[in-house]
Amino acid sequence: MALSLTELQSLYELPFFELIERSHQVHRNHWGRGEVQLCTLLSIKTGGCSEDCSYCTQSARYKTELDVEPLMTCEEILPRARQAKEHGAKRFCMGTAWRGVKSGDAKFNEVLKTVREVSKLGMEVCVTLGLLGEQEARELKEAGVSAYNHNIDTSPEYYPQIISTRTFEDRLKTIRALQQAEISVCSGGIIGMGESITDRLRMIEVLCNLDPVPESVPINALVPMPGTPLEHQPPVDIFEFVRLIATTRIAMPRARVRLSAGRNKLSREGQALCFFAGANSIHCGEKLLTADNPQMQEDMELLSQLGLLQEQEACSHQKDA
Ligand code: SAM
Ligand code: DTB
Ligand code: SF4
């Protein structure tokens, strides 16, 4: 639904229970019972990145505790993908600490080879490799990529406060190239970086006005990584988090709304409210890319306590409006 900032603001400012009742209803209408998609993340090239994203421990510009690791080979990645499948993951997402990719580059070719092999395992393959153009998007599609994560991160207005080495428009261009190649776009952002509520809603406004609307929308709570410029940011208020999830669900009824980074700091009750408000995907496994994530066992217990089912088949449960 292409909502304006004013419309998003009126939703966001509803009394809390009215907002989550509404978003829960939208969620039920489009997704039926409470199924949650589990995604596994693997950082296949870690650290040493040329970009200056203020939240990121992988930027070479900040003195962080991270060990830089070169691009993993296809042979190193495959066992990890098989293991994720055994643990119930329906989507396997690989991330690289790169500004972007270029067709013909040996490292990009290695990623294409990995994608071909992982997609044979029968999971959805998602990658997040940074900026790209139409040629690279076509090659990824041919190799079997079903989704590409490329976050707009925040509002266009706040973006320059967070990143100076590329523009908001660069991110949108990559999203357009992915859409051209008919790769599902996974795009969302981070909250808790010092932005205002208006910035958060502007981010949702941009996302819900994309055509097509993203297939999934990760909402990350900043993980304040030691050594980054944002290391001392205070945690996001849980009710603000839930309000944003609810507003996102109403604005994009058919999108997977992913409760992404930062779950380690959310209570079980906080997460339950997020699921009620319309979140229906999480990252599972001990690590995100470099940051800690809840233990698999804890997540399984939480889903079971809430009577939420794991998604049975990748992308097969989306009901029509
Ligand atoms: N280098 C590629 C890029 O920037 O698009 C792909 C990997 S990048 C780490 C993927 C996304 O993770 C970022 O766009 C950002 O939204 C999210 N992210 C990174 N560090 C984070 C942090 N400390 N807290 C929350 N989200 C974070
Ligand atoms: C997204 O929006 N969140 C995930 C995924 N897409 C690639 C990444 C979160 C990274 C959190 C910080 C880290 O692990 O370094
Ligand atoms: Fe590099 Fe991506 Fe981290 Fe930015 S978010 S520093 S582009 S790995």
mmCIF file of C-alpha atoms and ligand atoms in Angstrom:
data_model
loop_
_atom_site.group_PDB
_atom_site.id
_atom_site.type_symbol
_atom_site.label_atom_id
_atom_site.label_comp_id
_atom_site.label_asym_id
_atom_site.label_seq_id
_atom_site.Cartn_x
_atom_site.Cartn_y
_atom_site.Cartn_z
ATOM 1 C CA MET A 1 0.000 0.000 0.000
ATOM 2 C CA ALA A 2 1.592 3.281 -1.063
ATOM 3 C CA LEU A 3 1.049 5.365 2.086
ATOM 4 C CA SER A 4 2.211 8.941 2.601
ATOM 5 C CA LEU A 5 4.245 10.130 5.563
ATOM 6 C CA THR A 6 1.140 11.799 7.052
ATOM 7 C CA GLU A 7 -0.849 8.568 6.773
ATOM 8 C CA LEU A 8 1.984 6.591 8.353
ATOM 9 C CA GLN A 9 2.215 9.126 11.164
ATOM 10 C CA SER A 10 -1.512 8.857 11.916
ATOM 11 C CA LEU A 11 -1.184 5.081 12.141
ATOM 12 C CA TYR A 12 1.979 5.175 14.245
ATOM 13 C CA GLU A 13 0.393 7.592 16.722
ATOM 14 C CA LEU A 14 -2.755 5.532 17.353
ATOM 15 C CA PRO A 15 -3.219 4.297 20.919
ATOM 16 C CA PHE A 16 -0.843 1.332 21.261
ATOM 17 C CA PHE A 17 -3.471 -1.398 21.493
ATOM 18 C CA GLU A 18 -5.538 0.043 18.660
ATOM 19 C CA LEU A 19 -2.429 0.062 16.439
ATOM 20 C CA ILE A 20 -1.418 -3.517 17.202
ATOM 21 C CA GLU A 21 -5.006 -4.782 16.927
ATOM 22 C CA ARG A 22 -5.185 -3.259 13.455
ATOM 23 C CA SER A 23 -1.821 -4.587 12.326
ATOM 24 C CA HIS A 24 -2.590 -8.037 13.742
ATOM 25 C CA GLN A 25 -5.818 -8.105 11.721
ATOM 26 C CA VAL A 26 -3.960 -7.129 8.540
ATOM 27 C CA HIS A 27 -1.457 -9.843 9.291
ATOM 28 C CA ARG A 28 -4.148 -12.506 9.803
ATOM 29 C CA ASN A 29 -5.932 -11.474 6.611
ATOM 30 C CA HIS A 30 -2.805 -11.899 4.515
ATOM 31 C CA TRP A 31 -0.849 -14.609 6.242
ATOM 32 C CA GLY A 32 -3.403 -16.715 8.082
ATOM 33 C CA ARG A 33 -1.976 -18.696 10.983
ATOM 34 C CA GLY A 34 1.197 -17.663 12.706
ATOM 35 C CA GLU A 35 4.011 -19.104 10.652
ATOM 36 C CA VAL A 36 7.492 -17.734 11.065
ATOM 37 C CA GLN A 37 10.206 -18.000 8.425
ATOM 38 C CA LEU A 38 13.647 -18.939 9.730
ATOM 39 C CA CYS A 39 16.641 -17.509 7.866
ATOM 40 C CA THR A 40 20.244 -18.438 8.445
ATOM 41 C CA LEU A 41 22.968 -15.903 7.832
ATOM 42 C CA LEU A 42 26.565 -16.575 6.959
ATOM 43 C CA SER A 43 29.236 -13.961 6.545
ATOM 44 C CA ILE A 44 31.259 -15.307 3.623
ATOM 45 C CA LYS A 45 33.712 -12.379 3.528
ATOM 46 C CA THR A 46 34.223 -10.638 6.803
ATOM 47 C CA GLY A 47 35.619 -7.207 7.645
ATOM 48 C CA GLY A 48 38.071 -4.961 5.821
ATOM 49 C CA CYS A 49 35.266 -3.103 4.013
ATOM 50 C CA SER A 50 36.011 0.173 2.208
ATOM 51 C CA GLU A 51 32.715 1.805 3.280
ATOM 52 C CA ASP A 52 32.190 3.988 6.341
ATOM 53 C CA CYS A 53 28.720 2.862 7.556
ATOM 54 C CA SER A 54 28.766 4.182 11.142
ATOM 55 C CA TYR A 55 26.977 1.166 12.573
ATOM 56 C CA CYS A 56 29.191 -1.484 11.019
ATOM 57 C CA THR A 57 31.950 -3.404 12.701
ATOM 58 C CA GLN A 58 33.174 -4.574 9.280
ATOM 59 C CA SER A 59 34.297 -1.158 8.052
ATOM 60 C CA ALA A 60 38.076 -0.958 7.717
ATOM 61 C CA ARG A 61 37.881 2.622 9.013
ATOM 62 C CA TYR A 62 37.070 1.731 12.602
ATOM 63 C CA LYS A 63 39.225 -0.027 15.189
ATOM 64 C CA THR A 64 36.957 -2.944 16.018
ATOM 65 C CA GLU A 65 37.672 -6.323 17.571
ATOM 66 C CA LEU A 66 36.786 -8.162 14.387
ATOM 67 C CA ASP A 67 39.127 -10.574 12.593
ATOM 68 C CA VAL A 68 39.216 -9.957 8.851
ATOM 69 C CA GLU A 69 38.513 -13.117 6.857
ATOM 70 C CA PRO A 70 38.857 -13.557 3.086
ATOM 71 C CA LEU A 71 36.064 -14.779 0.809
ATOM 72 C CA MET A 72 35.067 -18.334 1.716
ATOM 73 C CA THR A 73 35.185 -20.834 -1.123
ATOM 74 C CA CYS A 74 32.193 -22.766 -2.366
ATOM 75 C CA GLU A 75 33.610 -25.935 -0.755
ATOM 76 C CA GLU A 76 33.827 -24.206 2.633
ATOM 77 C CA ILE A 77 30.297 -22.818 2.430
ATOM 78 C CA LEU A 78 28.369 -25.907 1.297
ATOM 79 C CA PRO A 79 28.597 -27.853 4.596
ATOM 80 C CA ARG A 80 27.309 -24.767 6.434
ATOM 81 C CA ALA A 81 24.361 -24.517 4.065
ATOM 82 C CA ARG A 82 23.533 -28.219 4.517
ATOM 83 C CA GLN A 83 23.670 -27.793 8.296
ATOM 84 C CA ALA A 84 21.300 -24.803 8.122
ATOM 85 C CA LYS A 85 18.866 -26.885 6.099
ATOM 86 C CA GLU A 86 19.006 -29.684 8.679
ATOM 87 C CA HIS A 87 18.159 -27.115 11.361
ATOM 88 C CA GLY A 88 15.026 -26.081 9.524
ATOM 89 C CA ALA A 89 16.220 -22.943 7.701
ATOM 90 C CA LYS A 90 14.155 -22.156 4.618
ATOM 91 C CA ARG A 91 16.383 -19.358 3.467
ATOM 92 C CA PHE A 92 20.159 -19.240 3.433
ATOM 93 C CA CYS A 93 21.581 -15.763 3.223
ATOM 94 C CA MET A 94 25.236 -15.017 2.494
ATOM 95 C CA GLY A 95 26.755 -11.612 3.141
ATOM 96 C CA THR A 96 30.003 -9.980 2.103
ATOM 97 C CA ALA A 97 31.765 -6.943 3.545
ATOM 98 C CA TRP A 98 32.024 -5.332 0.121
ATOM 99 C CA ARG A 99 30.983 -1.983 -1.293
ATOM 100 C CA GLY A 100 29.555 -3.895 -4.229
ATOM 101 C CA VAL A 101 30.216 -6.364 -7.054
ATOM 102 C CA LYS A 102 31.342 -6.137 -10.687
ATOM 103 C CA SER A 103 30.641 -8.612 -13.476
ATOM 104 C CA GLY A 104 33.768 -10.522 -14.577
ATOM 105 C CA ASP A 105 35.523 -10.118 -11.238
ATOM 106 C CA ALA A 106 37.016 -13.413 -9.990
ATOM 107 C CA LYS A 107 35.489 -13.008 -6.519
ATOM 108 C CA PHE A 108 32.049 -12.339 -7.955
ATOM 109 C CA ASN A 109 32.446 -15.474 -10.109
ATOM 110 C CA GLU A 110 33.255 -17.498 -6.987
ATOM 111 C CA VAL A 111 30.044 -16.217 -5.370
ATOM 112 C CA LEU A 112 28.065 -17.176 -8.495
ATOM 113 C CA LYS A 113 29.498 -20.694 -8.285
ATOM 114 C CA THR A 114 28.496 -20.928 -4.604
ATOM 115 C CA VAL A 115 24.981 -19.693 -5.362
ATOM 116 C CA ARG A 116 24.555 -22.392 -8.044
ATOM 117 C CA GLU A 117 25.571 -25.105 -5.582
ATOM 118 C CA VAL A 118 23.574 -23.843 -2.585
ATOM 119 C CA SER A 119 20.419 -23.422 -4.646
ATOM 120 C CA LYS A 120 20.605 -27.121 -5.540
ATOM 121 C CA LEU A 121 20.000 -27.889 -1.828
ATOM 122 C CA GLY A 122 16.415 -26.665 -2.118
ATOM 123 C CA MET A 123 16.569 -23.588 0.112
ATOM 124 C CA GLU A 124 15.899 -20.063 -1.035
ATOM 125 C CA VAL A 125 19.246 -18.420 -1.668
ATOM 126 C CA CYS A 126 19.629 -14.829 -0.597
ATOM 127 C CA VAL A 127 22.762 -12.742 -0.895
ATOM 128 C CA THR A 128 23.789 -9.321 0.286
ATOM 129 C CA LEU A 129 26.831 -8.144 -1.633
ATOM 130 C CA GLY A 130 26.378 -4.360 -1.718
ATOM 131 C CA LEU A 131 25.892 -2.192 -4.806
ATOM 132 C CA LEU A 132 25.371 -3.736 -8.244
ATOM 133 C CA GLY A 133 24.075 -2.953 -11.739
ATOM 134 C CA GLU A 134 21.716 -4.708 -14.150
ATOM 135 C CA GLN A 135 24.369 -7.077 -15.563
ATOM 136 C CA GLU A 136 25.395 -8.376 -12.131
ATOM 137 C CA ALA A 137 21.736 -8.755 -11.126
ATOM 138 C CA ARG A 138 21.032 -10.846 -14.257
ATOM 139 C CA GLU A 139 24.013 -13.098 -13.530
ATOM 140 C CA LEU A 140 22.882 -13.659 -9.954
ATOM 141 C CA LYS A 141 19.357 -14.471 -11.104
ATOM 142 C CA GLU A 142 20.694 -17.013 -13.613
ATOM 143 C CA ALA A 143 22.808 -18.610 -10.889
ATOM 144 C CA GLY A 144 19.700 -19.147 -8.724
ATOM 145 C CA VAL A 145 19.496 -16.210 -6.324
ATOM 146 C CA SER A 146 15.909 -15.739 -5.237
ATOM 147 C CA ALA A 147 16.342 -12.712 -3.001
ATOM 148 C CA TYR A 148 18.862 -9.936 -2.439
ATOM 149 C CA ASN A 149 19.162 -7.972 0.778
ATOM 150 C CA HIS A 150 19.928 -4.322 0.205
ATOM 151 C CA ASN A 151 18.806 -2.054 3.015
ATOM 152 C CA ILE A 152 18.021 1.603 2.599
ATOM 153 C CA ASP A 153 18.927 1.724 6.302
ATOM 154 C CA THR A 154 17.182 4.988 7.259
ATOM 155 C CA SER A 155 15.422 8.035 5.794
ATOM 156 C CA PRO A 156 16.938 9.823 2.780
ATOM 157 C CA GLU A 157 17.417 12.867 5.050
ATOM 158 C CA TYR A 158 19.300 11.034 7.815
ATOM 159 C CA TYR A 159 21.339 8.793 5.480
ATOM 160 C CA PRO A 160 24.298 11.229 5.064
ATOM 161 C CA GLN A 161 24.720 11.311 8.869
ATOM 162 C CA ILE A 162 25.352 7.579 8.829
ATOM 163 C CA ILE A 163 27.256 6.878 5.600
ATOM 164 C CA SER A 164 29.356 9.206 3.438
ATOM 165 C CA THR A 165 30.931 6.777 0.941
ATOM 166 C CA ARG A 166 27.732 6.255 -1.089
ATOM 167 C CA THR A 167 24.363 7.932 -1.420
ATOM 168 C CA PHE A 168 20.782 6.965 -0.720
ATOM 169 C CA GLU A 169 20.211 7.212 -4.481
ATOM 170 C CA ASP A 170 23.009 4.628 -5.086
ATOM 171 C CA ARG A 171 21.044 2.210 -2.899
ATOM 172 C CA LEU A 172 17.812 2.872 -4.809
ATOM 173 C CA LYS A 173 19.620 2.302 -8.128
ATOM 174 C CA THR A 174 20.719 -1.142 -6.973
ATOM 175 C CA ILE A 175 17.152 -1.922 -5.898
ATOM 176 C CA ARG A 176 15.925 -0.932 -9.382
ATOM 177 C CA ALA A 177 18.534 -3.199 -11.037
ATOM 178 C CA LEU A 178 17.342 -6.109 -8.871
ATOM 179 C CA GLN A 179 13.716 -5.423 -9.775
ATOM 180 C CA GLN A 180 14.656 -5.378 -13.479
ATOM 181 C CA ALA A 181 16.216 -8.823 -13.097
ATOM 182 C CA GLU A 182 13.133 -10.037 -11.197
ATOM 183 C CA ILE A 183 15.074 -10.849 -8.056
ATOM 184 C CA SER A 184 13.004 -10.472 -4.879
ATOM 185 C CA VAL A 185 14.114 -7.430 -2.989
ATOM 186 C CA CYS A 186 14.693 -7.630 0.744
ATOM 187 C CA SER A 187 15.082 -4.092 1.994
ATOM 188 C CA GLY A 188 14.628 -2.438 5.337
ATOM 189 C CA GLY A 189 16.737 -0.598 7.816
ATOM 190 C CA ILE A 190 18.068 -0.011 11.273
ATOM 191 C CA ILE A 191 16.528 1.875 14.151
ATOM 192 C CA GLY A 192 18.340 3.243 17.171
ATOM 193 C CA MET A 193 21.031 5.197 15.309
ATOM 194 C CA GLY A 194 19.921 8.575 16.730
ATOM 195 C CA GLU A 195 17.276 9.159 14.035
ATOM 196 C CA SER A 196 13.854 10.647 14.786
ATOM 197 C CA ILE A 197 10.508 8.834 14.592
ATOM 198 C CA THR A 198 9.862 10.865 11.430
ATOM 199 C CA ASP A 199 13.064 9.415 9.900
ATOM 200 C CA ARG A 200 11.858 5.903 10.706
ATOM 201 C CA LEU A 201 8.490 6.580 9.094
ATOM 202 C CA ARG A 202 10.122 8.241 6.060
ATOM 203 C CA MET A 203 12.097 5.026 5.609
ATOM 204 C CA ILE A 204 8.832 3.045 5.640
ATOM 205 C CA GLU A 205 7.293 5.581 3.254
ATOM 206 C CA VAL A 206 10.119 5.043 0.732
ATOM 207 C CA LEU A 207 9.844 1.262 1.038
ATOM 208 C CA CYS A 208 6.061 1.066 0.679
ATOM 209 C CA ASN A 209 6.190 3.336 -2.369
ATOM 210 C CA LEU A 210 8.630 1.062 -4.230
ATOM 211 C CA ASP A 211 7.084 -0.740 -7.173
ATOM 212 C CA PRO A 212 6.986 -3.649 -6.532
ATOM 213 C CA VAL A 213 7.012 -3.340 -2.762
ATOM 214 C CA PRO A 214 9.919 -5.363 -1.216
ATOM 215 C CA GLU A 215 9.239 -9.034 -0.701
ATOM 216 C CA SER A 216 10.768 -8.763 2.756
ATOM 217 C CA VAL A 217 11.478 -5.904 5.096
ATOM 218 C CA PRO A 218 14.081 -6.451 7.798
ATOM 219 C CA ILE A 219 13.749 -4.169 10.789
ATOM 220 C CA ASN A 220 17.071 -4.183 12.629
ATOM 221 C CA ALA A 221 17.601 -2.692 16.068
ATOM 222 C CA LEU A 222 21.113 -1.285 16.113
ATOM 223 C CA VAL A 223 23.632 -3.646 17.655
ATOM 224 C CA PRO A 224 26.050 -1.064 19.059
ATOM 225 C CA MET A 225 29.381 -2.584 18.057
ATOM 226 C CA PRO A 226 32.482 -1.573 20.073
ATOM 227 C CA GLY A 227 34.801 0.688 18.088
ATOM 228 C CA THR A 228 32.115 2.018 15.705
ATOM 229 C CA PRO A 229 30.918 5.636 15.909
ATOM 230 C CA LEU A 230 27.522 4.385 17.148
ATOM 231 C CA GLU A 231 28.862 2.177 19.934
ATOM 232 C CA HIS A 232 27.289 4.280 22.698
ATOM 233 C CA GLN A 233 23.783 4.625 21.286
ATOM 234 C CA PRO A 234 21.081 3.800 23.846
ATOM 235 C CA PRO A 235 18.803 0.821 23.142
ATOM 236 C CA VAL A 236 15.546 1.283 21.251
ATOM 237 C CA ASP A 237 12.410 1.530 23.382
ATOM 238 C CA ILE A 238 10.388 -1.674 22.964
ATOM 239 C CA PHE A 239 7.095 0.150 22.363
ATOM 240 C CA GLU A 240 8.710 2.233 19.618
ATOM 241 C CA PHE A 241 10.019 -0.989 18.086
ATOM 242 C CA VAL A 242 6.599 -2.658 18.183
ATOM 243 C CA ARG A 243 4.887 0.456 16.819
ATOM 244 C CA LEU A 244 7.255 0.462 13.852
ATOM 245 C CA ILE A 245 6.698 -3.245 13.168
ATOM 246 C CA ALA A 246 2.921 -2.688 13.303
ATOM 247 C CA THR A 247 3.075 0.324 10.979
ATOM 248 C CA THR A 248 5.297 -1.630 8.565
ATOM 249 C CA ARG A 249 2.847 -4.536 8.559
ATOM 250 C CA ILE A 250 -0.098 -2.249 7.739
ATOM 251 C CA ALA A 251 1.880 -0.391 5.042
ATOM 252 C CA MET A 252 3.168 -3.593 3.413
ATOM 253 C CA PRO A 253 0.638 -6.354 4.131
ATOM 254 C CA ARG A 254 2.252 -8.934 1.847
ATOM 255 C CA ALA A 255 5.865 -8.371 2.824
ATOM 256 C CA ARG A 256 7.745 -10.640 5.179
ATOM 257 C CA VAL A 257 8.466 -8.368 8.106
ATOM 258 C CA ARG A 258 11.716 -9.610 9.591
ATOM 259 C CA LEU A 259 12.621 -9.122 13.207
ATOM 260 C CA SER A 260 16.282 -8.831 12.335
ATOM 261 C CA ALA A 261 19.357 -7.735 14.309
ATOM 262 C CA GLY A 262 19.083 -6.867 17.994
ATOM 263 C CA ARG A 263 16.849 -9.707 19.210
ATOM 264 C CA ASN A 264 19.435 -10.585 21.826
ATOM 265 C CA LYS A 265 18.437 -7.462 23.710
ATOM 266 C CA LEU A 266 14.684 -8.015 23.361
ATOM 267 C CA SER A 267 12.802 -9.863 26.077
ATOM 268 C CA ARG A 268 10.623 -12.839 25.152
ATOM 269 C CA GLU A 269 7.595 -10.661 25.873
ATOM 270 C CA GLY A 270 8.948 -7.926 23.586
ATOM 271 C CA GLN A 271 9.458 -10.416 20.778
ATOM 272 C CA ALA A 272 5.967 -11.834 21.361
ATOM 273 C CA LEU A 273 4.520 -8.346 20.886
ATOM 274 C CA CYS A 274 6.524 -7.982 17.639
ATOM 275 C CA PHE A 275 5.084 -11.275 16.333
ATOM 276 C CA PHE A 276 1.583 -10.208 17.345
ATOM 277 C CA ALA A 277 2.078 -6.878 15.568
ATOM 278 C CA GLY A 278 3.014 -8.655 12.331
ATOM 279 C CA ALA A 279 6.640 -9.795 12.318
ATOM 280 C CA ASN A 280 6.874 -13.186 10.593
ATOM 281 C CA SER A 281 10.520 -13.898 10.012
ATOM 282 C CA ILE A 282 13.662 -14.099 12.136
ATOM 283 C CA HIS A 283 17.330 -14.890 11.724
ATOM 284 C CA CYS A 284 18.169 -18.113 13.464
ATOM 285 C CA GLY A 285 21.543 -19.439 14.562
ATOM 286 C CA GLU A 286 24.125 -18.180 17.012
ATOM 287 C CA LYS A 287 25.525 -15.447 14.794
ATOM 288 C CA LEU A 288 24.085 -12.799 12.551
ATOM 289 C CA LEU A 289 26.983 -11.755 10.327
ATOM 290 C CA THR A 290 29.427 -10.903 13.095
ATOM 291 C CA ALA A 291 27.151 -10.101 16.056
ATOM 292 C CA ASP A 292 25.598 -12.572 18.492
ATOM 293 C CA ASN A 293 22.048 -13.813 18.023
ATOM 294 C CA PRO A 294 19.879 -15.886 20.410
ATOM 295 C CA GLN A 295 20.693 -19.607 20.608
ATOM 296 C CA MET A 296 18.669 -21.832 18.275
ATOM 297 C CA GLN A 297 17.273 -23.741 21.267
ATOM 298 C CA GLU A 298 15.945 -20.531 22.880
ATOM 299 C CA ASP A 299 14.233 -19.532 19.618
ATOM 300 C CA MET A 300 12.641 -22.947 19.219
ATOM 301 C CA GLU A 301 11.326 -22.735 22.776
ATOM 302 C CA LEU A 302 9.948 -19.255 22.238
ATOM 303 C CA LEU A 303 8.129 -20.211 19.029
ATOM 304 C CA SER A 304 6.749 -23.297 20.721
ATOM 305 C CA GLN A 305 5.610 -21.367 23.831
ATOM 306 C CA LEU A 306 3.782 -18.906 21.571
ATOM 307 C CA GLY A 307 2.265 -21.670 19.445
ATOM 308 C CA LEU A 308 3.927 -20.204 16.363
ATOM 309 C CA LEU A 309 4.825 -22.655 13.644
ATOM 310 C CA GLN A 310 7.946 -22.656 11.541
ATOM 311 C CA GLU A 311 7.219 -22.030 7.915
ATOM 312 C CA GLN A 312 6.849 -25.443 6.255
ATOM 313 C CA GLU A 313 7.738 -24.651 2.699
ATOM 314 C CA ALA A 314 9.619 -21.658 1.444
ATOM 315 C CA CYS A 315 7.248 -18.963 0.234
ATOM 316 C CA SER A 316 4.234 -21.230 -0.072
ATOM 317 C CA HIS A 317 1.961 -19.713 2.541
ATOM 318 C CA GLN A 318 1.284 -16.258 1.267
ATOM 319 C CA LYS A 319 -2.472 -15.883 0.904
ATOM 320 C CA ASP A 320 -4.102 -13.488 -1.482
ATOM 321 C CA ALA A 321 -5.753 -10.398 -0.029
HETATM 322 N N1 SAM B 1 28.054 -4.923 2.556
HETATM 323 C C1 SAM B 1 26.744 -5.121 2.130
HETATM 324 C C2 SAM B 1 25.856 -3.908 2.303
HETATM 325 O O1 SAM B 1 26.201 -3.031 3.067
HETATM 326 O O2 SAM B 1 24.802 -3.876 1.663
HETATM 327 C C3 SAM B 1 26.048 -6.314 2.791
HETATM 328 C C4 SAM B 1 26.249 -6.605 4.267
HETATM 329 S S1 SAM B 1 25.638 -5.407 5.408
HETATM 330 C C5 SAM B 1 26.442 -5.895 6.879
HETATM 331 C C6 SAM B 1 23.919 -5.799 5.595
HETATM 332 C C7 SAM B 1 23.085 -4.922 6.510
HETATM 333 O O3 SAM B 1 23.281 -5.296 7.866
HETATM 334 C C8 SAM B 1 23.337 -3.422 6.515
HETATM 335 O O4 SAM B 1 22.729 -2.795 5.437
HETATM 336 C C9 SAM B 1 22.695 -3.001 7.821
HETATM 337 O O5 SAM B 1 21.344 -2.624 7.611
HETATM 338 C C10 SAM B 1 22.773 -4.263 8.683
HETATM 339 N N2 SAM B 1 23.705 -4.047 9.814
HETATM 340 C C11 SAM B 1 25.047 -3.993 9.750
HETATM 341 N N3 SAM B 1 25.580 -3.746 10.956
HETATM 342 C C12 SAM B 1 24.548 -3.641 11.813
HETATM 343 C C13 SAM B 1 24.460 -3.370 13.223
HETATM 344 N N4 SAM B 1 25.535 -3.149 13.962
HETATM 345 N N5 SAM B 1 23.232 -3.327 13.780
HETATM 346 C C14 SAM B 1 22.128 -3.548 13.031
HETATM 347 N N6 SAM B 1 22.160 -3.796 11.711
HETATM 348 C C15 SAM B 1 23.338 -3.833 11.102
HETATM 349 C C1 DTB B 2 19.665 -7.371 7.637
HETATM 350 O O1 DTB B 2 18.865 -6.433 7.451
HETATM 351 N N1 DTB B 2 20.129 -7.733 8.817
HETATM 352 C C2 DTB B 2 21.070 -8.828 8.678
HETATM 353 C C3 DTB B 2 20.940 -9.193 7.186
HETATM 354 N N2 DTB B 2 20.116 -8.148 6.674
HETATM 355 C C4 DTB B 2 22.128 -9.410 6.352
HETATM 356 C C5 DTB B 2 22.438 -8.423 9.101
HETATM 357 C C6 DTB B 2 22.497 -7.888 10.491
HETATM 358 C C7 DTB B 2 23.911 -7.605 10.830
HETATM 359 C C8 DTB B 2 24.075 -7.281 12.279
HETATM 360 C C9 DTB B 2 25.453 -6.940 12.645
HETATM 361 C C10 DTB B 2 26.474 -8.000 12.438
HETATM 362 O O2 DTB B 2 26.196 -9.206 12.546
HETATM 363 O O3 DTB B 2 27.633 -7.617 12.191
HETATM 364 FE FE1 SF4 B 3 30.698 -2.527 4.369
HETATM 365 FE FE2 SF4 B 3 28.151 -3.346 4.278
HETATM 366 FE FE3 SF4 B 3 29.385 -2.870 6.642
HETATM 367 FE FE4 SF4 B 3 28.749 -0.840 5.092
HETATM 368 S S1 SF4 B 3 27.291 -2.281 6.036
HETATM 369 S S2 SF4 B 3 30.738 -1.145 6.129
HETATM 370 S S3 SF4 B 3 29.065 -1.710 3.053
HETATM 371 S S4 SF4 B 3 29.888 -4.454 5.185
#
